[in-house]
mmCIF file of C-alpha atoms in Angstrom:
data_model
loop_
_atom_site.group_PDB
_atom_site.id
_atom_site.type_symbol
_atom_site.label_atom_id
_atom_site.label_comp_id
_atom_site.label_asym_id
_atom_site.label_seq_id
_atom_site.Cartn_x
_atom_site.Cartn_y
_atom_site.Cartn_z
ATOM 1 C CA UNK V 1 2.053 19.432 6.365
ATOM 2 C CA UNK V 2 5.269 17.774 7.486
ATOM 3 C CA UNK V 3 7.674 16.637 4.769
ATOM 4 C CA UNK V 4 11.137 15.167 5.012
ATOM 5 C CA UNK V 5 14.121 17.009 3.514
ATOM 6 C CA UNK V 6 15.315 15.164 0.442
ATOM 7 C CA UNK V 7 18.361 16.039 -1.652
ATOM 8 C CA UNK V 8 19.250 16.668 -4.301
ATOM 9 C CA UNK V 9 16.021 18.094 -5.682
ATOM 10 C CA UNK V 10 16.922 16.922 -9.181
ATOM 11 C CA UNK V 11 19.711 15.059 -10.950
ATOM 12 C CA UNK V 12 20.728 14.875 -14.591
ATOM 13 C CA UNK V 13 23.139 12.019 -15.224
ATOM 14 C CA UNK V 14 24.497 9.929 -18.046
ATOM 15 C CA UNK V 15 23.502 6.303 -18.517
ATOM 16 C CA UNK V 16 25.870 4.023 -16.598
ATOM 17 C CA UNK V 17 26.641 6.513 -13.834
ATOM 18 C CA UNK V 18 25.903 5.830 -10.176
ATOM 19 C CA UNK V 19 23.348 7.922 -8.289
ATOM 20 C CA UNK V 20 23.098 8.824 -4.623
ATOM 21 C CA UNK V 21 20.280 10.656 -2.847
ATOM 22 C CA UNK V 22 19.440 11.148 0.807
ATOM 23 C CA UNK V 23 16.685 12.056 3.174
ATOM 24 C CA UNK V 24 16.812 13.707 6.591
ATOM 25 C CA UNK V 25 14.284 14.300 9.318
ATOM 26 C CA UNK V 26 14.075 16.208 12.576
ATOM 27 C CA UNK V 27 12.091 13.275 14.005
ATOM 28 C CA UNK V 28 13.068 9.678 14.678
ATOM 29 C CA UNK V 29 11.490 6.995 12.516
ATOM 30 C CA UNK V 30 11.104 3.243 13.053
ATOM 31 C CA UNK V 31 10.850 2.439 9.350
ATOM 32 C CA UNK V 32 12.259 4.074 6.228
ATOM 33 C CA UNK V 33 10.810 3.378 2.804
ATOM 34 C CA UNK V 34 11.947 4.399 -0.683
ATOM 35 C CA UNK V 35 9.437 4.787 -3.528
ATOM 36 C CA UNK V 36 9.645 5.592 -7.258
ATOM 37 C CA UNK V 37 6.855 7.462 -9.005
ATOM 38 C CA UNK V 38 6.433 7.575 -12.779
ATOM 39 C CA UNK V 39 4.277 10.244 -14.467
ATOM 40 C CA UNK V 40 0.566 9.525 -14.072
ATOM 41 C CA UNK V 41 1.163 6.669 -11.662
ATOM 42 C CA UNK V 42 1.170 6.115 -7.930
ATOM 43 C CA UNK V 43 4.391 5.515 -5.974
ATOM 44 C CA UNK V 44 5.881 2.018 -6.189
ATOM 45 C CA UNK V 45 7.825 0.654 -3.228
ATOM 46 C CA UNK V 46 11.508 -0.055 -3.961
ATOM 47 C CA UNK V 47 13.079 -0.827 -0.588
ATOM 48 C CA UNK V 48 11.918 -1.005 3.043
ATOM 49 C CA UNK V 49 14.280 -0.592 6.029
ATOM 50 C CA UNK V 50 13.194 -1.645 9.507
ATOM 51 C CA UNK V 51 16.264 -1.341 11.754
ATOM 52 C CA UNK V 52 18.802 1.432 12.461
ATOM 53 C CA UNK V 53 22.019 0.740 10.573
ATOM 54 C CA UNK V 54 20.336 -1.717 8.202
ATOM 55 C CA UNK V 55 21.762 -1.855 4.679
ATOM 56 C CA UNK V 56 19.466 -3.471 2.102
ATOM 57 C CA UNK V 57 19.823 -4.108 -1.618
ATOM 58 C CA UNK V 58 17.287 -4.717 -4.355
ATOM 59 C CA UNK V 59 19.113 -5.353 -7.631
ATOM 60 C CA UNK V 60 21.022 -2.197 -8.540
ATOM 61 C CA UNK V 61 19.452 -0.306 -5.624
ATOM 62 C CA UNK V 62 20.994 -0.079 -2.152
ATOM 63 C CA UNK V 63 19.510 1.808 0.790
ATOM 64 C CA UNK V 64 20.584 2.362 4.381
ATOM 65 C CA UNK V 65 18.712 3.263 7.566
ATOM 66 C CA UNK V 66 20.823 5.844 9.419
ATOM 67 C CA UNK V 67 22.155 5.054 12.879
ATOM 68 C CA UNK V 68 20.486 8.141 14.339
ATOM 69 C CA UNK V 69 17.151 6.958 12.834
ATOM 70 C CA UNK V 70 16.778 10.452 11.391
ATOM 71 C CA UNK V 71 18.185 9.816 7.937
ATOM 72 C CA UNK V 72 18.427 7.374 5.056
ATOM 73 C CA UNK V 73 20.129 7.211 1.682
ATOM 74 C CA UNK V 74 19.447 5.454 -1.604
ATOM 75 C CA UNK V 75 22.083 4.526 -4.173
ATOM 76 C CA UNK V 76 21.427 3.388 -7.728
ATOM 77 C CA UNK V 77 24.348 1.791 -9.540
ATOM 78 C CA UNK V 78 24.913 1.757 -13.307
ATOM 79 C CA UNK V 79 21.827 3.824 -14.116
ATOM 80 C CA UNK V 80 19.693 2.959 -17.143
ATOM 81 C CA UNK V 81 17.031 5.009 -18.985
ATOM 82 C CA UNK V 82 14.130 3.308 -17.179
ATOM 83 C CA UNK V 83 15.459 4.676 -13.859
ATOM 84 C CA UNK V 84 13.983 8.037 -14.888
ATOM 85 C CA UNK V 85 11.307 9.213 -12.467
ATOM 86 C CA UNK V 86 10.779 10.834 -9.085
ATOM 87 C CA UNK V 87 12.175 9.084 -6.031
ATOM 88 C CA UNK V 88 10.584 9.638 -2.635
ATOM 89 C CA UNK V 89 11.722 8.637 0.808
ATOM 90 C CA UNK V 90 9.067 8.041 3.462
ATOM 91 C CA UNK V 91 9.338 7.576 7.205
ATOM 92 C CA UNK V 92 7.088 5.812 9.642
ATOM 93 C CA UNK V 93 7.079 6.505 13.380
ATOM 94 C CA UNK V 94 4.762 5.011 15.967
ATOM 95 C CA UNK V 95 1.695 5.566 13.822
ATOM 96 C CA UNK V 96 0.577 4.358 10.410
ATOM 97 C CA UNK V 97 1.068 7.824 8.910
ATOM 98 C CA UNK V 98 3.718 7.714 6.219
ATOM 99 C CA UNK V 99 5.631 11.011 6.046
ATOM 100 C CA UNK V 100 7.061 11.549 2.566
ATOM 101 C CA UNK V 101 10.073 13.502 1.419
ATOM 102 C CA UNK V 102 10.037 16.298 -1.117
ATOM 103 C CA UNK V 103 11.286 14.006 -3.884
ATOM 104 C CA UNK V 104 14.343 13.731 -6.135
ATOM 105 C CA UNK V 105 13.693 13.982 -9.862
ATOM 106 C CA UNK V 106 16.110 11.778 -11.825
ATOM 107 C CA UNK V 107 16.808 12.235 -15.506
ATOM 108 C CA UNK V 108 19.093 9.771 -17.330
ATOM 109 C CA UNK V 109 20.626 10.633 -20.687
ATOM 110 C CA UNK V 110 21.914 7.963 -23.096
ATOM 111 C CA UNK P 1 -4.519 -10.017 -9.503
ATOM 112 C CA UNK P 2 -5.895 -6.490 -9.672
ATOM 113 C CA UNK P 3 -4.035 -3.900 -7.689
ATOM 114 C CA UNK P 4 -5.565 -0.770 -6.192
ATOM 115 C CA UNK P 5 -8.090 0.833 -8.521
ATOM 116 C CA UNK P 6 -9.249 4.422 -8.240
ATOM 117 C CA UNK P 7 -12.036 6.281 -10.007
ATOM 118 C CA UNK P 8 -12.416 8.598 -11.704
ATOM 119 C CA UNK P 9 -8.934 9.176 -13.134
ATOM 120 C CA UNK P 10 -9.540 12.874 -13.769
ATOM 121 C CA UNK P 11 -12.116 15.312 -12.464
ATOM 122 C CA UNK P 12 -12.791 19.037 -12.853
ATOM 123 C CA UNK P 13 -14.947 20.789 -10.251
ATOM 124 C CA UNK P 14 -15.902 24.365 -9.439
ATOM 125 C CA UNK P 15 -15.049 26.123 -6.193
ATOM 126 C CA UNK P 16 -17.642 25.423 -3.520
ATOM 127 C CA UNK P 17 -18.762 22.120 -4.995
ATOM 128 C CA UNK P 18 -18.443 18.718 -3.389
ATOM 129 C CA UNK P 19 -16.569 15.714 -4.777
ATOM 130 C CA UNK P 20 -16.432 11.980 -4.070
ATOM 131 C CA UNK P 21 -13.455 9.838 -5.036
ATOM 132 C CA UNK P 22 -13.501 6.047 -4.938
ATOM 133 C CA UNK P 23 -10.945 3.348 -4.198
ATOM 134 C CA UNK P 24 -10.997 -0.433 -4.400
ATOM 135 C CA UNK P 25 -8.134 -2.019 -2.456
ATOM 136 C CA UNK P 26 -5.933 -4.814 -3.668
ATOM 137 C CA UNK P 27 -7.522 -8.218 -3.196
ATOM 138 C CA UNK P 28 -6.992 -9.412 0.375
ATOM 139 C CA UNK P 29 -6.056 -6.007 1.796
ATOM 140 C CA UNK P 30 -8.190 -4.675 4.654
ATOM 141 C CA UNK P 31 -6.827 -1.164 5.259
ATOM 142 C CA UNK P 32 -7.155 1.887 3.036
ATOM 143 C CA UNK P 33 -5.224 5.147 3.371
ATOM 144 C CA UNK P 34 -5.728 8.358 1.409
ATOM 145 C CA UNK P 35 -3.022 10.840 0.443
ATOM 146 C CA UNK P 36 -3.056 14.241 -1.252
ATOM 147 C CA UNK P 37 -0.158 15.034 -3.598
ATOM 148 C CA UNK P 38 0.132 18.633 -4.752
ATOM 149 C CA UNK P 39 2.136 19.314 -7.908
ATOM 150 C CA UNK P 40 5.859 18.975 -7.246
ATOM 151 C CA UNK P 41 5.366 17.726 -3.679
ATOM 152 C CA UNK P 42 5.412 14.409 -1.885
ATOM 153 C CA UNK P 43 2.113 12.778 -0.836
ATOM 154 C CA UNK P 44 0.519 14.059 2.388
ATOM 155 C CA UNK P 45 -1.430 11.662 4.622
ATOM 156 C CA UNK P 46 -5.156 12.487 4.884
ATOM 157 C CA UNK P 47 -6.614 9.543 6.833
ATOM 158 C CA UNK P 48 -6.720 5.766 7.128
ATOM 159 C CA UNK P 49 -9.680 3.377 7.399
ATOM 160 C CA UNK P 50 -9.868 -0.092 8.898
ATOM 161 C CA UNK P 51 -13.001 -2.073 9.785
ATOM 162 C CA UNK P 52 -15.111 0.800 8.438
ATOM 163 C CA UNK P 53 -13.690 3.258 10.960
ATOM 164 C CA UNK P 54 -11.165 6.081 10.713
ATOM 165 C CA UNK P 55 -8.001 4.963 12.552
ATOM 166 C CA UNK P 56 -5.616 7.806 11.886
ATOM 167 C CA UNK P 57 -5.985 11.325 10.537
ATOM 168 C CA UNK P 58 -3.499 13.799 9.163
ATOM 169 C CA UNK P 59 -3.623 17.576 9.353
ATOM 170 C CA UNK P 60 -6.612 18.110 7.058
ATOM 171 C CA UNK P 61 -9.812 20.074 7.811
ATOM 172 C CA UNK P 62 -13.177 18.482 8.437
ATOM 173 C CA UNK P 63 -14.142 19.258 4.839
ATOM 174 C CA UNK P 64 -12.268 16.048 4.091
ATOM 175 C CA UNK P 65 -14.214 12.974 5.160
ATOM 176 C CA UNK P 66 -14.232 9.346 4.238
ATOM 177 C CA UNK P 67 -15.955 6.048 4.445
ATOM 178 C CA UNK P 68 -15.040 2.389 4.218
ATOM 179 C CA UNK P 69 -17.539 -0.237 3.138
ATOM 180 C CA UNK P 70 -17.845 -3.877 4.288
ATOM 181 C CA UNK P 71 -16.040 -5.006 1.105
ATOM 182 C CA UNK P 72 -13.071 -2.781 2.172
ATOM 183 C CA UNK P 73 -13.561 -0.275 -0.652
ATOM 184 C CA UNK P 74 -13.419 3.356 0.364
ATOM 185 C CA UNK P 75 -14.582 6.831 -0.578
ATOM 186 C CA UNK P 76 -12.995 10.215 0.000
ATOM 187 C CA UNK P 77 -15.381 13.174 0.140
ATOM 188 C CA UNK P 78 -14.329 16.802 -0.015
ATOM 189 C CA UNK P 79 -16.900 19.534 0.637
ATOM 190 C CA UNK P 80 -16.770 23.240 -0.196
ATOM 191 C CA UNK P 81 -13.896 22.801 -2.640
ATOM 192 C CA UNK P 82 -11.117 25.389 -2.690
ATOM 193 C CA UNK P 83 -8.652 26.107 -5.477
ATOM 194 C CA UNK P 84 -5.931 24.724 -3.191
ATOM 195 C CA UNK P 85 -7.629 21.328 -3.162
ATOM 196 C CA UNK P 86 -6.395 20.769 -6.712
ATOM 197 C CA UNK P 87 -4.049 17.786 -6.468
ATOM 198 C CA UNK P 88 -3.513 14.123 -7.213
ATOM 199 C CA UNK P 89 -5.408 12.044 -4.648
ATOM 200 C CA UNK P 90 -3.814 8.677 -3.988
ATOM 201 C CA UNK P 91 -5.308 5.659 -2.312
ATOM 202 C CA UNK P 92 -3.086 2.979 -0.773
ATOM 203 C CA UNK P 93 -4.135 -0.390 0.610
ATOM 204 C CA UNK P 94 -2.369 -2.749 2.973
ATOM 205 C CA UNK P 95 -2.774 -5.355 5.669
ATOM 206 C CA UNK P 96 -3.142 -3.922 9.148
ATOM 207 C CA UNK P 97 -0.073 -5.926 10.224
ATOM 208 C CA UNK P 98 1.928 -3.210 8.442
ATOM 209 C CA UNK P 99 3.517 -5.458 5.847
ATOM 210 C CA UNK P 100 4.923 -2.588 3.827
ATOM 211 C CA UNK P 101 5.939 -4.656 0.888
ATOM 212 C CA UNK P 102 2.182 -5.063 0.566
ATOM 213 C CA UNK P 103 1.460 -1.338 0.837
ATOM 214 C CA UNK P 104 0.170 -0.679 -2.679
ATOM 215 C CA UNK P 105 -0.751 2.674 -4.196
ATOM 216 C CA UNK P 106 -3.320 3.267 -6.913
ATOM 217 C CA UNK P 107 -2.653 5.529 -9.895
ATOM 218 C CA UNK P 108 -4.650 8.334 -8.316
ATOM 219 C CA UNK P 109 -7.433 10.738 -9.200
ATOM 220 C CA UNK P 110 -6.331 14.080 -10.613
ATOM 221 C CA UNK P 111 -8.712 16.723 -9.197
ATOM 222 C CA UNK P 112 -8.725 20.208 -10.686
ATOM 223 C CA UNK P 113 -10.749 22.921 -8.954
ATOM 224 C CA UNK P 114 -11.541 25.984 -11.072
#
């Protein structure tokens, strides 16, 4: 099935560092969403982006909807141990089918 | 307020068998979507139900079928199980008006086919 290209695949960082990850698609999307998934749990929505060029923050998280509508990035500032998990981007076109990225696994060391 | 609940949490089945997974949406939500998440991959859309009918379907064979009940709960059925059907099956509920801050996932059912 279709999946979005997400990079990096994994990150190992020290507590307090900033993190940046991105997601690209060959298709245009109308909505970009970023989720975090902890082991044994379902994805939890972090940020939703509805307009090309939109920059949205949620606490230490900032995400942007690319101008081309084919990409998005997520930044996490001043990482803490509870940021550990797998981060997924997801795009939504003209249907209700969410297309997910391949995921970025984040590990934070104290 | 209970979120999305899925049952069972874990399941082991033999190739060729049939399985039924269940989902109760978050209170007030009317739409249920099912996703398959293979190990190390992102979730893949299977299908979506609204008003007891399938609205959208992903690229999954007819062995995958579903149902939505008048109380909005839903079932996912998989027939003739294959080893490749082993995955985490996620249910997500929402309002049809696509309020994505209300798009809530359950914790999933881990299906292992042996």
